[in-house]
PDB file of C-alpha atoms in Angstrom:
ATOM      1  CA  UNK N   9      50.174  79.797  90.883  1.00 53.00           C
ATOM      2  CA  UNK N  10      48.532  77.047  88.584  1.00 55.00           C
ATOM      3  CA  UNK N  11      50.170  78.098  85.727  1.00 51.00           C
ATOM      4  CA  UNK N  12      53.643  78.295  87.014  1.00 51.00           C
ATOM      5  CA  UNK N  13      53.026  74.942  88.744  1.00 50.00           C
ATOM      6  CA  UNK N  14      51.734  73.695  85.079  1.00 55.00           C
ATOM      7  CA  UNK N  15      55.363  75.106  83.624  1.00 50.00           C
ATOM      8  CA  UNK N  16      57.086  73.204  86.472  1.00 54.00           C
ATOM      9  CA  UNK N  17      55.195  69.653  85.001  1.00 57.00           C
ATOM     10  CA  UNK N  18      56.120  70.541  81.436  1.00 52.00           C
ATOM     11  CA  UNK N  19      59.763  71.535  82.430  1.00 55.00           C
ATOM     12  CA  UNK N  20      60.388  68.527  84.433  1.00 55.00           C
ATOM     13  CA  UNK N  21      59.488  66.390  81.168  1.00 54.00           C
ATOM     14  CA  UNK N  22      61.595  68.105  79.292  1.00 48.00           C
ATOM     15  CA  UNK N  23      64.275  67.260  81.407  1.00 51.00           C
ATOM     16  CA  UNK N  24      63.387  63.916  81.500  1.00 48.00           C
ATOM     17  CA  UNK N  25      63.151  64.019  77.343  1.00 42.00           C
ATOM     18  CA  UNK N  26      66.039  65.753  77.423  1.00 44.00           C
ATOM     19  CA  UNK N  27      68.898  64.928  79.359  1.00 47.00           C
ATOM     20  CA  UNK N  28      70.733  61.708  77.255  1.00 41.00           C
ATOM     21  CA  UNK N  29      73.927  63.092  77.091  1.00 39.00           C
ATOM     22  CA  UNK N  30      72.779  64.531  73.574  1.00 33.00           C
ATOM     23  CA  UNK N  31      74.540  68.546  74.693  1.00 32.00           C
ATOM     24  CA  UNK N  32      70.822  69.431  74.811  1.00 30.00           C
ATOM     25  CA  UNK N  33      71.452  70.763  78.082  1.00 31.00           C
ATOM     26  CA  UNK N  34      74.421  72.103  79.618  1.00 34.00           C
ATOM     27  CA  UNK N  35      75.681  69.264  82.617  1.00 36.00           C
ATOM     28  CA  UNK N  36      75.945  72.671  85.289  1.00 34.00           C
ATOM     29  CA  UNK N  37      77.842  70.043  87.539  1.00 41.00           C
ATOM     30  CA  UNK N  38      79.420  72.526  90.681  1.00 36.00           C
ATOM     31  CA  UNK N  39      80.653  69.086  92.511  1.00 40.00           C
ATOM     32  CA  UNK N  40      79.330  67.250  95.069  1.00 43.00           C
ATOM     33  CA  UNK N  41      77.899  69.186  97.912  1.00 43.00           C
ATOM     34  CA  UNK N  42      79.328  68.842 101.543  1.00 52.00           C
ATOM     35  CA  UNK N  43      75.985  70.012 103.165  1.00 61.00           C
ATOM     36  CA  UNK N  44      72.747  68.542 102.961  1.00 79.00           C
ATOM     37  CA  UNK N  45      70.279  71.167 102.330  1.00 80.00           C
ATOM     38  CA  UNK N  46      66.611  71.492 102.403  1.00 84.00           C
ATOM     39  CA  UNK N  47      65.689  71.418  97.950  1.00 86.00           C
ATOM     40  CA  UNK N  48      64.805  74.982  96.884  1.00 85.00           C
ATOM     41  CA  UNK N  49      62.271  73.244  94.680  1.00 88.00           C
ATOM     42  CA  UNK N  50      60.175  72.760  97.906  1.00 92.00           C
ATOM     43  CA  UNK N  51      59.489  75.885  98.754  1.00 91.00           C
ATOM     44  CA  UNK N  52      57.176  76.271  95.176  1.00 90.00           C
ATOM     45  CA  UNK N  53      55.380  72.870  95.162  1.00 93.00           C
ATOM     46  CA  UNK N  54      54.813  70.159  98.032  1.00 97.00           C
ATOM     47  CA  UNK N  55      57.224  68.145  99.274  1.00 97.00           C
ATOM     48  CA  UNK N  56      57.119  65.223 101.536  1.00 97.00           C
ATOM     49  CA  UNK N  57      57.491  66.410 104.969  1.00 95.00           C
ATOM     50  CA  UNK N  58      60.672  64.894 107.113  1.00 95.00           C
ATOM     51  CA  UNK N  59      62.647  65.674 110.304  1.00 96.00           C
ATOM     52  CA  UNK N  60      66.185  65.893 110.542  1.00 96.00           C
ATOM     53  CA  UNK N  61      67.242  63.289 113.359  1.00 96.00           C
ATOM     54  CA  UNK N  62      71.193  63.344 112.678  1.00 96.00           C
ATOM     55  CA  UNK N  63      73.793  65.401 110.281  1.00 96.00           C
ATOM     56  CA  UNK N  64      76.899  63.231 109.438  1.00 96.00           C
ATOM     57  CA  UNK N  65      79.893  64.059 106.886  1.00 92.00           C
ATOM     58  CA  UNK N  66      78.247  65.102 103.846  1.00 90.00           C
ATOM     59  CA  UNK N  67      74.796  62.676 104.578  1.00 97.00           C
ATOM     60  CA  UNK N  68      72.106  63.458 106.882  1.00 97.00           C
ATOM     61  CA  UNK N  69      69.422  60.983 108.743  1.00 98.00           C
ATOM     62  CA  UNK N  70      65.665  61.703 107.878  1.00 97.00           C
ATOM     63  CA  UNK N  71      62.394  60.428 109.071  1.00 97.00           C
ATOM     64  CA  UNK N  72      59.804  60.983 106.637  1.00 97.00           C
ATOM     65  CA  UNK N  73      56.055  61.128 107.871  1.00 92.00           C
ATOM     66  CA  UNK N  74      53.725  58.440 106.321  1.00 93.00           C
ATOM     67  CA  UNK N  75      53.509  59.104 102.505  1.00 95.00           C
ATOM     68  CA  UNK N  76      51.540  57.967  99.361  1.00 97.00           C
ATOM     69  CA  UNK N  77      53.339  57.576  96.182  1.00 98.00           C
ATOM     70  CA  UNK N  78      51.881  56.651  92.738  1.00 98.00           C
ATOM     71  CA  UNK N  79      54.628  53.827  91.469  1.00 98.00           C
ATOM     72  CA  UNK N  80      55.301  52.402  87.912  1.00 98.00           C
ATOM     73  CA  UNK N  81      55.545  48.314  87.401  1.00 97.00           C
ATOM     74  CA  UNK N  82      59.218  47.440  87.870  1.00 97.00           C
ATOM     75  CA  UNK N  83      60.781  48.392  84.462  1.00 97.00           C
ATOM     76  CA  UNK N  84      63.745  46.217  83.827  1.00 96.00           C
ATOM     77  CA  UNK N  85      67.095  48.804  81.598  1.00 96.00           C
ATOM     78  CA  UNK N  86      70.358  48.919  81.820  1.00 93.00           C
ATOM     79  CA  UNK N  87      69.940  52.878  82.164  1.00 95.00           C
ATOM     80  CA  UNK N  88      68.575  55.003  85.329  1.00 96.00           C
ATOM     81  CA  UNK N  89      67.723  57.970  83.311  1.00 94.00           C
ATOM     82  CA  UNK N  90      66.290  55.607  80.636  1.00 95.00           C
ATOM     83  CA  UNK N  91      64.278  53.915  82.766  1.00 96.00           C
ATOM     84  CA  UNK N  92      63.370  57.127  84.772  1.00 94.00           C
ATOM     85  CA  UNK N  93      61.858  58.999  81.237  1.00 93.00           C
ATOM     86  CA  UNK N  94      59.662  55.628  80.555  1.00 95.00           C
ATOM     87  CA  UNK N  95      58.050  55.678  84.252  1.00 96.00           C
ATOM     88  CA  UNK N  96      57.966  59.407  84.364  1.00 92.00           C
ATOM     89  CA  UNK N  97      56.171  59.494  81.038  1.00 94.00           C
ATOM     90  CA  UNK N  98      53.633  57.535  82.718  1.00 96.00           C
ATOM     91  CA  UNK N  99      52.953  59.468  86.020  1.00 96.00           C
ATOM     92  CA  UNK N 100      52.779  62.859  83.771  1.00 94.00           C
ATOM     93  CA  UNK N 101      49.779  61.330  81.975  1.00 97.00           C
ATOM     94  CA  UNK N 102      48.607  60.325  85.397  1.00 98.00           C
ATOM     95  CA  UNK N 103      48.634  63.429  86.952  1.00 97.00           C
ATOM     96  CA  UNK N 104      47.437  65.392  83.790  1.00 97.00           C
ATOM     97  CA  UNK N 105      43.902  63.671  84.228  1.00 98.00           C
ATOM     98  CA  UNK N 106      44.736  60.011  82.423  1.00 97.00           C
ATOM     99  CA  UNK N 107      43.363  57.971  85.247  1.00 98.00           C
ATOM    100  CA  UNK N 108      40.255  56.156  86.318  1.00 98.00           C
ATOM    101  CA  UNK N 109      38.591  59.468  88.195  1.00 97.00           C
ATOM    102  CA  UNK N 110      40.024  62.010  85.107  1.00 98.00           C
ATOM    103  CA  UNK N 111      41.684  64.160  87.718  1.00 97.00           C
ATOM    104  CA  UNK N 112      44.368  66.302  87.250  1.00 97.00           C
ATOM    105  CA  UNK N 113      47.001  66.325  90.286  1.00 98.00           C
ATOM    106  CA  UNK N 114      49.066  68.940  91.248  1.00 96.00           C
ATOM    107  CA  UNK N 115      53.031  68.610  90.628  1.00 93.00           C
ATOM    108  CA  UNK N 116      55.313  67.953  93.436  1.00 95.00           C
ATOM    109  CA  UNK N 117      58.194  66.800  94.036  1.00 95.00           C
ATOM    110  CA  UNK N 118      60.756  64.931  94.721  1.00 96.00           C
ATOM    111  CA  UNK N 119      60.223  62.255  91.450  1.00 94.00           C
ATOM    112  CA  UNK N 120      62.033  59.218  92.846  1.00 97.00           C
ATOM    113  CA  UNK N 121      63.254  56.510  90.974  1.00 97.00           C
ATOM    114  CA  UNK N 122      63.888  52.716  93.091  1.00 97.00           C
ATOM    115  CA  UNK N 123      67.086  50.814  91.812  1.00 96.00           C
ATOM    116  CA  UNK N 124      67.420  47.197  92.816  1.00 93.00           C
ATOM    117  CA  UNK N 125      71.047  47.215  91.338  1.00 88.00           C
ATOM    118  CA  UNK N 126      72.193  44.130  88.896  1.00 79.00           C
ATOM    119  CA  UNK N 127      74.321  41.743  89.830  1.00 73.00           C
ATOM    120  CA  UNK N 128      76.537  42.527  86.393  1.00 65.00           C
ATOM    121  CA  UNK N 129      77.712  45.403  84.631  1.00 66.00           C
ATOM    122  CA  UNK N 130      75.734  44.226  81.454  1.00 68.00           C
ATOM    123  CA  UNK N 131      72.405  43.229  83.154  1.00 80.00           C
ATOM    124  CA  UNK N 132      69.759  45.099  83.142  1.00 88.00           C
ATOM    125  CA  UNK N 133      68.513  46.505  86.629  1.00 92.00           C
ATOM    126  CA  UNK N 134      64.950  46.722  87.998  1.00 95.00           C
ATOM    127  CA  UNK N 135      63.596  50.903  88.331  1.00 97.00           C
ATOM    128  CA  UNK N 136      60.470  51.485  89.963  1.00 98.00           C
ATOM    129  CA  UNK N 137      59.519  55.400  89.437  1.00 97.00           C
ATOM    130  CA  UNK N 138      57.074  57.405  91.724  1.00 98.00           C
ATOM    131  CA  UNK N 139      55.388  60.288  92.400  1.00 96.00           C
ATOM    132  CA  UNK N 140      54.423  61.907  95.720  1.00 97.00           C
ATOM    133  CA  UNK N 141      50.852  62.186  96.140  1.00 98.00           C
ATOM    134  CA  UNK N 142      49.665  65.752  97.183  1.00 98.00           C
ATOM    135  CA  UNK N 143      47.960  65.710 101.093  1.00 96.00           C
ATOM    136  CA  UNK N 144      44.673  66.563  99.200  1.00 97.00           C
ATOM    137  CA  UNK N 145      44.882  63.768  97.283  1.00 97.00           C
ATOM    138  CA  UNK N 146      46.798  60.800  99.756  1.00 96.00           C
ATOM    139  CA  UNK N 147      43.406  59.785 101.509  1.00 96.00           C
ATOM    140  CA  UNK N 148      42.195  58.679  97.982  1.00 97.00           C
ATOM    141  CA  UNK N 149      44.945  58.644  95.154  1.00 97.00           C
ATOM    142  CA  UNK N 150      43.521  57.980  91.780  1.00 97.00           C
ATOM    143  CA  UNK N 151      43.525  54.560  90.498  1.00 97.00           C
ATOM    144  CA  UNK N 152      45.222  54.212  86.875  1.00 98.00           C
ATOM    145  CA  UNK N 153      46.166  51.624  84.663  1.00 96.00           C
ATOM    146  CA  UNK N 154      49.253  50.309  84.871  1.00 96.00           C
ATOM    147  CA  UNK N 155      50.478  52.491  88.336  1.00 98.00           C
ATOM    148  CA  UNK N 156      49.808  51.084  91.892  1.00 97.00           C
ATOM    149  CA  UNK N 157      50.155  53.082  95.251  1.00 97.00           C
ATOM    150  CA  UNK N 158      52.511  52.640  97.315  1.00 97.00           C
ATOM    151  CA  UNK N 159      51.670  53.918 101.402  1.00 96.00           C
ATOM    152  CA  UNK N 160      54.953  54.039 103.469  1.00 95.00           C
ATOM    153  CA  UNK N 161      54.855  54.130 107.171  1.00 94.00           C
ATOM    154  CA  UNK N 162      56.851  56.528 109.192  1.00 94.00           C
ATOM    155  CA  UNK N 163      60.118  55.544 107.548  1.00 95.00           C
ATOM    156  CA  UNK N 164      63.937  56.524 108.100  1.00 97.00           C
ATOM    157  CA  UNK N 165      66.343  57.546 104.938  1.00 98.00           C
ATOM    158  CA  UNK N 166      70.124  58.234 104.943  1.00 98.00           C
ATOM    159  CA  UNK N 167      70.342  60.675 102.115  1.00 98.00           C
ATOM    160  CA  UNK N 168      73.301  62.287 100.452  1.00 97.00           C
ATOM    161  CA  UNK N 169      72.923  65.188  97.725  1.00 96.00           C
ATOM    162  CA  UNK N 170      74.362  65.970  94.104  1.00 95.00           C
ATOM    163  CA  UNK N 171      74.427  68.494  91.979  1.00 91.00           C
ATOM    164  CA  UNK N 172      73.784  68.715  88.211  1.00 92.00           C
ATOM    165  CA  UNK N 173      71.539  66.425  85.769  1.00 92.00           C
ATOM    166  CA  UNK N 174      71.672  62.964  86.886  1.00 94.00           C
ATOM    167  CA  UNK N 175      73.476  60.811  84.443  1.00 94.00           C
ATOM    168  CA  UNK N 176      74.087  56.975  84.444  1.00 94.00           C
ATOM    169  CA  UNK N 177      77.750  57.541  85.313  1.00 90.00           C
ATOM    170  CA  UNK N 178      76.779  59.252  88.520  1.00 89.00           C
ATOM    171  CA  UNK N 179      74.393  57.092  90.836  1.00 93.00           C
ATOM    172  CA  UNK N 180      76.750  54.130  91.277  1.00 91.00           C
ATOM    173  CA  UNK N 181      79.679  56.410  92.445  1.00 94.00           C
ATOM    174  CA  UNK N 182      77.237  58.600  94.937  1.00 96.00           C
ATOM    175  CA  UNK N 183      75.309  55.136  96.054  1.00 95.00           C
ATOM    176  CA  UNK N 184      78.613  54.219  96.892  1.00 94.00           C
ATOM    177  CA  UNK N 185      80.188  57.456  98.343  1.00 96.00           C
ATOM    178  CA  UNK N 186      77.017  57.525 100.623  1.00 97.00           C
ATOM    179  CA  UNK N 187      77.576  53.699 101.976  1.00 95.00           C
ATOM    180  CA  UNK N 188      81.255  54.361 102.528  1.00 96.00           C
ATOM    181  CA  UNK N 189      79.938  57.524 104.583  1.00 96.00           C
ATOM    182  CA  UNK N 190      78.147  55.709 106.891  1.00 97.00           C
ATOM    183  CA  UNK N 191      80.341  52.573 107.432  1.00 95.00           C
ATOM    184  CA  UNK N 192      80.719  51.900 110.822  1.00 94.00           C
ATOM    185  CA  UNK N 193      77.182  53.617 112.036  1.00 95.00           C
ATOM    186  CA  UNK N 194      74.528  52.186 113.611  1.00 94.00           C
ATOM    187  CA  UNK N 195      72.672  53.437 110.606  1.00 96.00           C
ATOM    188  CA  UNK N 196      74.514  51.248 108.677  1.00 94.00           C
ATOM    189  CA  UNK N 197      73.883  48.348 110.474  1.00 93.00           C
ATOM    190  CA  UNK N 198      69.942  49.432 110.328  1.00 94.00           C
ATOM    191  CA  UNK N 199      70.184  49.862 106.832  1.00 94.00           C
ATOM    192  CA  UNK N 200      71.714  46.241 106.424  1.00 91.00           C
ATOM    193  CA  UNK N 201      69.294  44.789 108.730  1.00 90.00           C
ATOM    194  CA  UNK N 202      66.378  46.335 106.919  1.00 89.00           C
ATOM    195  CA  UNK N 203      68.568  44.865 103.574  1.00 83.00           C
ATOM    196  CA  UNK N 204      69.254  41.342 104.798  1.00 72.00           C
ATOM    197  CA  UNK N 205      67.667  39.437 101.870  1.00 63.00           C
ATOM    198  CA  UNK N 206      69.172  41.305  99.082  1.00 62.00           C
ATOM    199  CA  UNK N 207      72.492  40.174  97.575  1.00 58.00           C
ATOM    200  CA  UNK N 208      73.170  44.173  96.923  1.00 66.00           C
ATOM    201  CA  UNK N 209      71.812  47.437  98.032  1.00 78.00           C
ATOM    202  CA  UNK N 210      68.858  48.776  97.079  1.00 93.00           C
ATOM    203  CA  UNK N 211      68.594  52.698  96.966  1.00 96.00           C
ATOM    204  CA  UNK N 212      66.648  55.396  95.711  1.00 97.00           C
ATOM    205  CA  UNK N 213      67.546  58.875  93.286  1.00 98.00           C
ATOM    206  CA  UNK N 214      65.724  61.169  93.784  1.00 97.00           C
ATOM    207  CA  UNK N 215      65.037  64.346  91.325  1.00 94.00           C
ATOM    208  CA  UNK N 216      63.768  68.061  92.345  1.00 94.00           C
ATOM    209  CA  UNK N 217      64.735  70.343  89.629  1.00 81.00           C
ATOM    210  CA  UNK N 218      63.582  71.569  85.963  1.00 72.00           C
ATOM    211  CA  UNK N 219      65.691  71.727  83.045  1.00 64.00           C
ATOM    212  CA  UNK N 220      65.666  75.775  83.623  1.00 72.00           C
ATOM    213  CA  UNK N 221      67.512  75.839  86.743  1.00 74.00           C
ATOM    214  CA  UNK N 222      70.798  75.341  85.582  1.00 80.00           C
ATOM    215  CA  UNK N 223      72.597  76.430  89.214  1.00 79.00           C
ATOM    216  CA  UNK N 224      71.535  75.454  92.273  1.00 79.00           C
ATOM    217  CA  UNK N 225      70.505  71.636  91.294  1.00 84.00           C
ATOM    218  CA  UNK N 226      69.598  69.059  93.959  1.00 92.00           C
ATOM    219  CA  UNK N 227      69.692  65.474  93.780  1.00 96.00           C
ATOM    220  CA  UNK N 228      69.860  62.688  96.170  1.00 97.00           C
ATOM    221  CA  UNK N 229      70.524  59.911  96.613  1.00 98.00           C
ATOM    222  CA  UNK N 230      68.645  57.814  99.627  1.00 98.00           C
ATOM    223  CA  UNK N 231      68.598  54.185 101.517  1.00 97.00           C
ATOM    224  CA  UNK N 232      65.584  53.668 103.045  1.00 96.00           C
ATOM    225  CA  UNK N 233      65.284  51.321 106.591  1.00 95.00           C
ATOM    226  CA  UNK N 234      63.584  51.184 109.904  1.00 91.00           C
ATOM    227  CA  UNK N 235      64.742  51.791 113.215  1.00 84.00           C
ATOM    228  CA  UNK N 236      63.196  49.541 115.440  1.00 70.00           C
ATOM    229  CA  UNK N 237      64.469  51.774 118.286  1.00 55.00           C
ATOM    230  CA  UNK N 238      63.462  55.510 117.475  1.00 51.00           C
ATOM    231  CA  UNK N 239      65.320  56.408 119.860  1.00 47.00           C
ATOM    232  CA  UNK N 240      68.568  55.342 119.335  1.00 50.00           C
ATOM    233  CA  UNK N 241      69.747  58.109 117.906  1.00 50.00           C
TER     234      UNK N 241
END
């Protein structure tokens, strides 16, 4: 188990390293999925645990228990998948034992990158990358240089999924897909009151898969808000 869980970090830096749009890797893009389905990826390492409160058209309506993630500094690109290699460069030394108690931390997943979008094509954006900290390690996540944790409260996510490697070209269009989706829903209107002082909307990608799984890929993408009624669902 630890050494296939050791391939999984090295493979998922690879991807990072990897994917540019260099033919490197092959794109294995199958379309966007219809279904929202539970990441394959999550049945090997830990995953942030959710319930299912609602199933739309091709989105679905999570709430996530309360989670730790280790988070980057706001890194300001004009690229995602940039800006997703610097920060993820970062949490793999993290996890591999460069931190303040020398620990090494367990892989899981998903690796989720925070986009507060531009307000120009040509502007750069602000990307704040994470990793899930294991339950063994969430009471007391190791401090590092540089990273700061962020605790979220029980918290609700629309999320739609796409296949392939995500590529610059791709979160705008889904981010957009999965708004248009929802128009007209009281999550929407949650999701805009939970938004009210940004000029656009923020939203999340998040990534499950090593460069060796060419079928099957998951990716999502997810707006986070509250529901001040849980129970208007």
């Amino acid at each position: 188990m630890a050494a296939s869980l050791h391939l999984f970090k090295l493979s998922f830096l690879l991807s990072l390293l990897s994917n540019s749009n260099l033919g490197i890797w092959p794109e294995s893009r199958s379309g966007i999925n219809a279904a929202v389905s539970p990441p394959p990826s999550c049945s090997r390492i830990e995953c942030p645990i959710y319930d299912v409160v609602h199933v739309g058209n091709g989105y679905e309506i999570r709430r996530y228990n309360s989670t730790a993630w280790a988070s980057t500094s706001p890194i300001e690109d004009i690229s995602l998948v940039e800006a997703t290699r610097t920060g993820f460069l970062q949490l793999f030394d993290y996890i591999q034992g460069k931190n303040n108690y020398e620990q090494t931390i367990e892989m899981t997943a998903p690796v989720i990158t925070q986009v507060s979008p531009s307000d120009g094509p040509f502007c750069s954006s602000s990307f704040v990358v994470s990793f899930f900290v294991p339950k063994e390690n969430q009471a007391d996540p190791p401090p590092a240089k540089g990273l700061h944790v962020q605790r979220w409260e029980s918290t609700y996510a629309a999320v739609r999924q796409f296949s392939g490697f995500v590529e610059d070209s791709d979160v705008g269009e889904e981010a957009a897909a999965l708004s248009s989706s929802l128009s007209g829903t009281i999550w929407s209107a949650a999701i805009d009151k939970s938004q009210k002082s940004e000029t656009v909307t923020e939203y999340i990608v998040a990534q499950y898969n090593s460069p060796f799984e060419f079928e099957n890929r998951v990716n999502e993408i997810w707006f986070v808000f509250d529901m001040e009624d849980g129970n208007a669902m």
